[in-house]
PDB file of C-alpha atoms and ligand atoms in Angstrom:
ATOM      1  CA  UNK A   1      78.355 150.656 164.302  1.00 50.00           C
ATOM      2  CA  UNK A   2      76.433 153.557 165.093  1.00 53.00           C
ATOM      3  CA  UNK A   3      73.535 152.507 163.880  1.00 56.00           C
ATOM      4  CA  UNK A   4      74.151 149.930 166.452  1.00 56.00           C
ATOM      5  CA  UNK A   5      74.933 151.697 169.386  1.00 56.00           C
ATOM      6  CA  UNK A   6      71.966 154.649 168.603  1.00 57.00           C
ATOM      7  CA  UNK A   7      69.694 151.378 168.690  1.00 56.00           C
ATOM      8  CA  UNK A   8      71.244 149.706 171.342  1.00 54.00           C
ATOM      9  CA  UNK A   9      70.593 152.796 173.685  1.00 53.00           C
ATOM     10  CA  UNK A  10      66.796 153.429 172.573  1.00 50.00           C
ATOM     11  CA  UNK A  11      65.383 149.777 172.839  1.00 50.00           C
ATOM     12  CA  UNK A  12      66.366 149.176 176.541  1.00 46.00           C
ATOM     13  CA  UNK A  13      64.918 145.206 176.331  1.00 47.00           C
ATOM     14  CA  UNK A  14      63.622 145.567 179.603  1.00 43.00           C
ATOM     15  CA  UNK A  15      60.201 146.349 177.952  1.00 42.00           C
ATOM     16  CA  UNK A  16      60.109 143.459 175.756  1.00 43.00           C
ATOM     17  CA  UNK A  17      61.987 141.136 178.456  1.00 43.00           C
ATOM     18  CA  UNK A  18      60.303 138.377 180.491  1.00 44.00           C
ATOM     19  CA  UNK A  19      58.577 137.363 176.911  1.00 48.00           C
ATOM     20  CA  UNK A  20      61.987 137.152 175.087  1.00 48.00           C
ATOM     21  CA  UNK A  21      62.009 133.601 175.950  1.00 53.00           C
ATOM     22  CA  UNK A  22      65.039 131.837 174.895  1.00 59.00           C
ATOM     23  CA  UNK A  23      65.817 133.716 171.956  1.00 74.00           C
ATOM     24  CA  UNK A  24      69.261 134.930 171.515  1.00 87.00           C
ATOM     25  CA  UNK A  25      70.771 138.316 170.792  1.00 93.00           C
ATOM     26  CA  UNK A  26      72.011 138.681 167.469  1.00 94.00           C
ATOM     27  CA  UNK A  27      75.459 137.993 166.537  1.00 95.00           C
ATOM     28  CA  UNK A  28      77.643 141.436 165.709  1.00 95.00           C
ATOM     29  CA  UNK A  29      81.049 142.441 164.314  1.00 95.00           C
ATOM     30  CA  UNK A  30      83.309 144.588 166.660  1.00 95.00           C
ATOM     31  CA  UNK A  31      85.886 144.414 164.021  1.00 93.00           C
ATOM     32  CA  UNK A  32      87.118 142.614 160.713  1.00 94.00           C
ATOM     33  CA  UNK A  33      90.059 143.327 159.644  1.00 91.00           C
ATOM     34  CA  UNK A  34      94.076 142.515 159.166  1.00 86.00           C
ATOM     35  CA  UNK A  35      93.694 139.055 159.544  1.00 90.00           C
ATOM     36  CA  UNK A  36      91.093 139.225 162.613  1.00 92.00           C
ATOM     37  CA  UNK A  37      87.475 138.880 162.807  1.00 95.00           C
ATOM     38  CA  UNK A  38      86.118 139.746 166.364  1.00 95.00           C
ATOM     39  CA  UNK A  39      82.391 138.486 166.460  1.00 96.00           C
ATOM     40  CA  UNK A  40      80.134 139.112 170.086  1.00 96.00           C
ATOM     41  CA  UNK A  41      77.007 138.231 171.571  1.00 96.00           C
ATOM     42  CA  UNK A  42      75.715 139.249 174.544  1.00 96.00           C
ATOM     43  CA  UNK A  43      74.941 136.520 177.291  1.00 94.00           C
ATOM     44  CA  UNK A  44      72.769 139.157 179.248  1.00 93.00           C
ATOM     45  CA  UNK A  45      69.299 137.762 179.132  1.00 90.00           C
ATOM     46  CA  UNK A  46      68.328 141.483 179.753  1.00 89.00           C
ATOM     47  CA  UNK A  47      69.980 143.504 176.846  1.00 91.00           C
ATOM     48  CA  UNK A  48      72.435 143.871 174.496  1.00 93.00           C
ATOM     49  CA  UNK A  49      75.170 146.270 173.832  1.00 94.00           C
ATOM     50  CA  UNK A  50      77.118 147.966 170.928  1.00 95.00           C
ATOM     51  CA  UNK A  51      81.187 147.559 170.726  1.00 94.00           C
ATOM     52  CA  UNK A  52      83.555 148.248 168.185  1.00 94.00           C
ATOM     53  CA  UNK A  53      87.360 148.037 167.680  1.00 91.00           C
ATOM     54  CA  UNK A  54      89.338 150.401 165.592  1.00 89.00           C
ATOM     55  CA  UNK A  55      92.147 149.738 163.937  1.00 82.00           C
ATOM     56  CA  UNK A  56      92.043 145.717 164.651  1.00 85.00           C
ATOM     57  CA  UNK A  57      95.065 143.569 162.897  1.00 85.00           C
ATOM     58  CA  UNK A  58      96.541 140.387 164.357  1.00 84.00           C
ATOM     59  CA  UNK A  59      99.163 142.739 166.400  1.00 82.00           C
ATOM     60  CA  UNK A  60      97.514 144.341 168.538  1.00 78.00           C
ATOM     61  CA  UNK A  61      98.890 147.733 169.453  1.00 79.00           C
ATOM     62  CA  UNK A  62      99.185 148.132 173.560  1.00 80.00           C
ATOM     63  CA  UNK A  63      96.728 151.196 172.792  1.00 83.00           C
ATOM     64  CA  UNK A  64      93.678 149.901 171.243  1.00 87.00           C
ATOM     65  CA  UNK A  65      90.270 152.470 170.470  1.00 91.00           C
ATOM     66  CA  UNK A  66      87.023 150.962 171.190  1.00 92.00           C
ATOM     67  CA  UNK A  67      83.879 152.078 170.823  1.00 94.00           C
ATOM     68  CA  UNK A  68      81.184 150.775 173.140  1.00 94.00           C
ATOM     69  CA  UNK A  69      77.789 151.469 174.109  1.00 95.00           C
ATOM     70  CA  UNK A  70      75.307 150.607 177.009  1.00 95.00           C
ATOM     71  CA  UNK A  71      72.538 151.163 179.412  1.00 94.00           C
ATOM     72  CA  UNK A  72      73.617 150.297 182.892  1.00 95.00           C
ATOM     73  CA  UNK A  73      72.067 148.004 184.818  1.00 94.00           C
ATOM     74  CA  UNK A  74      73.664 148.652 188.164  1.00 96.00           C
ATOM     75  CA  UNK A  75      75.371 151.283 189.926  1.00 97.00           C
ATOM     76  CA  UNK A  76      79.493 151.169 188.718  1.00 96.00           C
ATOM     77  CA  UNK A  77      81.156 152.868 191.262  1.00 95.00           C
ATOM     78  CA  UNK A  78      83.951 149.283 191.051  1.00 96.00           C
ATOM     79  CA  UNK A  79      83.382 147.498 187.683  1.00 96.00           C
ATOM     80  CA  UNK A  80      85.712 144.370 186.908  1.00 96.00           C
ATOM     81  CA  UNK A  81      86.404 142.763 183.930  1.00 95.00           C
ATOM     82  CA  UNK A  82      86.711 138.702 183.770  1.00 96.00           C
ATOM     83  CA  UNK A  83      87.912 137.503 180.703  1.00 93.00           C
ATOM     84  CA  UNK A  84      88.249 133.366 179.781  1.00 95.00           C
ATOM     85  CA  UNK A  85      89.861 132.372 176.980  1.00 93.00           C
ATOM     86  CA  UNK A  86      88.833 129.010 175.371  1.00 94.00           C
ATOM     87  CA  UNK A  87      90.498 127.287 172.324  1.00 91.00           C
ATOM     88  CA  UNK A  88      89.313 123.784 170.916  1.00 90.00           C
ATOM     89  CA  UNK A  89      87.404 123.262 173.949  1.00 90.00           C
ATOM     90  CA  UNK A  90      89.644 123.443 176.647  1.00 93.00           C
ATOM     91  CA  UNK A  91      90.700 126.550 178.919  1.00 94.00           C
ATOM     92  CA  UNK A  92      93.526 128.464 178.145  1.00 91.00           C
ATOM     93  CA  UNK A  93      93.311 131.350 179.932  1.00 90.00           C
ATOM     94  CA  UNK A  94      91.458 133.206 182.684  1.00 94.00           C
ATOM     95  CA  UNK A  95      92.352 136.860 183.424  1.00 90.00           C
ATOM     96  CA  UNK A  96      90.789 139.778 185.638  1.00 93.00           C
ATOM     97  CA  UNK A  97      91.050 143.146 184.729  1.00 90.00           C
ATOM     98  CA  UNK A  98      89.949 145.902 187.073  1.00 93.00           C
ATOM     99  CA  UNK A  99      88.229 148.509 184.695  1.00 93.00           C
ATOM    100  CA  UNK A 100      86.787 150.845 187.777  1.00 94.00           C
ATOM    101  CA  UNK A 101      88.469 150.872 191.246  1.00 94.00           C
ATOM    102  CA  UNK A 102      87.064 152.969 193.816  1.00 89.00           C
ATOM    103  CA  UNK A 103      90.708 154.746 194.190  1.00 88.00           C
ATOM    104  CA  UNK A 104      91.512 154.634 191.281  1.00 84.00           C
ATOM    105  CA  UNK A 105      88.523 155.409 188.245  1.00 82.00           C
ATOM    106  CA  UNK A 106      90.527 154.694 185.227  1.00 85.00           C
ATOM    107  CA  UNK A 107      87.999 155.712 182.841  1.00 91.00           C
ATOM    108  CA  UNK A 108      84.871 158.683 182.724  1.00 91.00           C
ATOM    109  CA  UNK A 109      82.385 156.635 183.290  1.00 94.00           C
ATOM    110  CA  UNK A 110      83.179 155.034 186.685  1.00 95.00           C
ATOM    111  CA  UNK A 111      81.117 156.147 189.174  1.00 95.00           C
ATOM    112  CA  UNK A 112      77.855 156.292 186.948  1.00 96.00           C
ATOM    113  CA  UNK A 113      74.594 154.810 187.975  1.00 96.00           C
ATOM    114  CA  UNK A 114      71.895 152.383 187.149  1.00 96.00           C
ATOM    115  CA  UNK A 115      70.202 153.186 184.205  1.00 95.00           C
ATOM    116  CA  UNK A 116      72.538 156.035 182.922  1.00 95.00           C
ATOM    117  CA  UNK A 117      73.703 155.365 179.194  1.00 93.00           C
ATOM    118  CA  UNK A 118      77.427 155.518 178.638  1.00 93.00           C
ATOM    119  CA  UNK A 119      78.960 155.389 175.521  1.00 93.00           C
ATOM    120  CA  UNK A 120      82.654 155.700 175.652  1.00 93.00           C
ATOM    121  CA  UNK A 121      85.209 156.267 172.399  1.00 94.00           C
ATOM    122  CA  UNK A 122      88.609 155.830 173.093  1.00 91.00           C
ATOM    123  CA  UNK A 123      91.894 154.149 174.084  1.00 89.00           C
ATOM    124  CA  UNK A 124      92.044 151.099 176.382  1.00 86.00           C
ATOM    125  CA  UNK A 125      95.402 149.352 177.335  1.00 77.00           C
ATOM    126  CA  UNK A 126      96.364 146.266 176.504  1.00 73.00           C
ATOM    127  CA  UNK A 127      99.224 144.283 176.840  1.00 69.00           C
ATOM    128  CA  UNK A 128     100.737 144.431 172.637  1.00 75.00           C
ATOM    129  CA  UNK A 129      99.946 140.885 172.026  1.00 75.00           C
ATOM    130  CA  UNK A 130     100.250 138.835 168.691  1.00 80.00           C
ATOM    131  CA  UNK A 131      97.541 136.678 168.287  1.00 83.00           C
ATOM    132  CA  UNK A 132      97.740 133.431 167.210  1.00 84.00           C
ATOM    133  CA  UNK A 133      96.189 131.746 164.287  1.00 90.00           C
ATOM    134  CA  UNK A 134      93.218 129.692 165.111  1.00 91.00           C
ATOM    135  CA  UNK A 135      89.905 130.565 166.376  1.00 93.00           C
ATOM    136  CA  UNK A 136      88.839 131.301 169.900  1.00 93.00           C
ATOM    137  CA  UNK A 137      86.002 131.264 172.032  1.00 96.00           C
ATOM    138  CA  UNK A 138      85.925 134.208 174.396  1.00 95.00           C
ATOM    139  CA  UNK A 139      83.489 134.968 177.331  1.00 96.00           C
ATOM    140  CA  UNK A 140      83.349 138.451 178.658  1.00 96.00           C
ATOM    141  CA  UNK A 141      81.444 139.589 181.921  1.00 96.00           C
ATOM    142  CA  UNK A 142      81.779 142.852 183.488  1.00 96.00           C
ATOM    143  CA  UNK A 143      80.260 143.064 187.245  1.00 97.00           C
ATOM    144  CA  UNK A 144      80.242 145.536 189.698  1.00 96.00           C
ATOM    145  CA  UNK A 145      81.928 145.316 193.657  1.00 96.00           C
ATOM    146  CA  UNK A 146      78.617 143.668 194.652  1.00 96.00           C
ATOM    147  CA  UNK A 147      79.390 140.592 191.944  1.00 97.00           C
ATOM    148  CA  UNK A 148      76.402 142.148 190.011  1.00 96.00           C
ATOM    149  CA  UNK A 149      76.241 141.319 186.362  1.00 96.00           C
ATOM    150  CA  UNK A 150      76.639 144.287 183.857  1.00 96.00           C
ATOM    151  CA  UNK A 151      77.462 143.050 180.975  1.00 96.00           C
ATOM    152  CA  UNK A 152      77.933 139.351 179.505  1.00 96.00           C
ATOM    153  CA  UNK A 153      79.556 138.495 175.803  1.00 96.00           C
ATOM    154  CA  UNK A 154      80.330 135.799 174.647  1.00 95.00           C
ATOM    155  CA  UNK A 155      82.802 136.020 171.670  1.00 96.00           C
ATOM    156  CA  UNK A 156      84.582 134.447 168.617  1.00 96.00           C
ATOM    157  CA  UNK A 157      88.043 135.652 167.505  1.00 94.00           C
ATOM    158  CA  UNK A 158      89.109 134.271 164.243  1.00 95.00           C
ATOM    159  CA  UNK A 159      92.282 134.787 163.316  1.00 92.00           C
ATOM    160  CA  UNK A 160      93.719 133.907 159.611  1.00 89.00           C
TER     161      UNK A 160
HETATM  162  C1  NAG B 201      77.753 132.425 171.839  1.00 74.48           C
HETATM  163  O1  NAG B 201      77.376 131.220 172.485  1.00 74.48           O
HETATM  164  C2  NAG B 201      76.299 130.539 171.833  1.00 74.48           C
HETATM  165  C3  NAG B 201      75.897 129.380 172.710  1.00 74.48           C
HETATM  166  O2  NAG B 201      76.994 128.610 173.089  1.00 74.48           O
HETATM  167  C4  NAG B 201      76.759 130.114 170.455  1.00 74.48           C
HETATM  168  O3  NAG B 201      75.720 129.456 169.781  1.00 74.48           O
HETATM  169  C5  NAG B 201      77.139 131.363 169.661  1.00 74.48           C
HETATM  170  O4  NAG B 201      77.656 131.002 168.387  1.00 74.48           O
HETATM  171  C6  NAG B 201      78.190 132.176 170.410  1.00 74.48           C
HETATM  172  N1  NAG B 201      78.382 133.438 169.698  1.00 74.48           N
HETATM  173  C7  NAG B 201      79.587 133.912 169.387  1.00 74.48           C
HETATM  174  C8  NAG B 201      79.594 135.213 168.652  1.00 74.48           C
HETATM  175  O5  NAG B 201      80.617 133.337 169.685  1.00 74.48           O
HETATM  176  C1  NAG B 202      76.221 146.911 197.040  1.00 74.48           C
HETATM  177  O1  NAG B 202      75.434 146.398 198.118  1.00 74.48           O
HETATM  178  C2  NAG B 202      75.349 147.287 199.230  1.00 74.48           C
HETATM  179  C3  NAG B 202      74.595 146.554 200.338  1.00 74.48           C
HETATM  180  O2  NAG B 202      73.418 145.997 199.819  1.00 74.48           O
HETATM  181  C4  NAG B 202      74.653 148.582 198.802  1.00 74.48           C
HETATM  182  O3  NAG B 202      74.592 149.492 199.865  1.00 74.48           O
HETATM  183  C5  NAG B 202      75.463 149.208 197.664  1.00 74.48           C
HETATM  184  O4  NAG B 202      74.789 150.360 197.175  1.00 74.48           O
HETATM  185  C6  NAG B 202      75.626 148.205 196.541  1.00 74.48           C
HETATM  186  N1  NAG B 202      76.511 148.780 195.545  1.00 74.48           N
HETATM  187  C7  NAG B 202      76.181 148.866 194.254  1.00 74.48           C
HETATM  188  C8  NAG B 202      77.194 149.475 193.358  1.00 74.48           C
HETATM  189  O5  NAG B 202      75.108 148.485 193.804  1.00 74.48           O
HETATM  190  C1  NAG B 203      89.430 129.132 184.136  1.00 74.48           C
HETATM  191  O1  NAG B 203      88.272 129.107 184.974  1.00 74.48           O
HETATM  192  C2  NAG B 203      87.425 127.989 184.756  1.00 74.48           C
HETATM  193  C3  NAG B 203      86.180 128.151 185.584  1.00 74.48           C
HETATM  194  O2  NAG B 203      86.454 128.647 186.831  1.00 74.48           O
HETATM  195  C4  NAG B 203      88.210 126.726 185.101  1.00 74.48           C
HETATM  196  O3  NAG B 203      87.396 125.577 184.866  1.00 74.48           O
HETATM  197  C5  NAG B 203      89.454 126.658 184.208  1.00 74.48           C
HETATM  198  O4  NAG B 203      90.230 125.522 184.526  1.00 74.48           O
HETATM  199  C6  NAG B 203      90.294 127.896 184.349  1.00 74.48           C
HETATM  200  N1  NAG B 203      91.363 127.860 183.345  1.00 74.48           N
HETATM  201  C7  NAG B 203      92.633 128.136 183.600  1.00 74.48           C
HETATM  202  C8  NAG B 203      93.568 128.084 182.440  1.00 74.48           C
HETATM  203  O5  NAG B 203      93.020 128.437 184.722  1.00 74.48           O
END
């Protein structure tokens, strides 16, 4: 995972970008463990990103440790978090989660600028959910107060 994140932050795609073509990002493991298998790809035609979850098991505790690692694109002074939760192809669940309000910067990095680095390592808060078996289909995008991308994932959550 470091590995990941060291690379992640030193190859800003940008460089490589507008000949990338339609080639994906590779596929990477935030976690696998307890039952759960979290797998992640970004959706951001511009870069990818390193993420992690600690101590992952089909419970999730309401504190959960991430890891997670990224160059920013634009300026974060809001950031929002959309979250849509897809099982067997149909839509289960949409939810919005603000990460950065201007009032109210939940985490250190709100406030941070376009092409600063942040790499944060620690709790977020979650609601303590037990996750069903099955596997899901996840999309992630975080944007900014101007509806500017961020980040993009799309995910699989496998749960056994
Ligand atoms: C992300 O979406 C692409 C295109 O739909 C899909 O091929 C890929 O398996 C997905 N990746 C993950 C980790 O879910
Ligand atoms: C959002 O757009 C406004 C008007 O263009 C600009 O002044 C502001 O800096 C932008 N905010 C961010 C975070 O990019
Ligand atoms: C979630 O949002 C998508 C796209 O806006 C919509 O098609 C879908 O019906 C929504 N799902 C739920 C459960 O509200």
């Amino acid at each position: 995972m470091a590995a990941l994140l060291v690379w992640t932050l030193i190859s800003p795609s940008s460089s490589s970008g507008s000949d990338k073509g339609e080639e994906a990002w590779p596929t990477h493991t935030a976690c696998k463990e307890g039952g759960l298998e979290v797998l992640y790809q970004s959706c951001d035609p511009l870069q990818d990103f390193g993420l992690s979850i600690d101590q992952c098991a089909k419970q999730l505790k309401s504190n959960v440790n991430i890891r997670f690692g990224i160059i920013l694109r634009e300026d974060i002074k809001e950031l929002f978090l959309d979250i849509a939760l897809v099982s067997k192809g149909s839509s289960i669940l949409n939810f919005s989660y603000p990460v950065c309000e201007k009032d109210f910067p939940k985490f250190s990095f709100c406030g941070r600028k376009k092409g600063e680095k942040i790499y944060y390592a620690g709790p977020v808060s979650n609601l303590e959910i037990d996750i069903i078996e099955g596997k899901y289909q996840v999309l992630l995008e975080l944007y900014n107060e101007n509806r500017s991308t961020v980040a993009c994932a799309n995910a699989t959550v496998i749960c056994s």
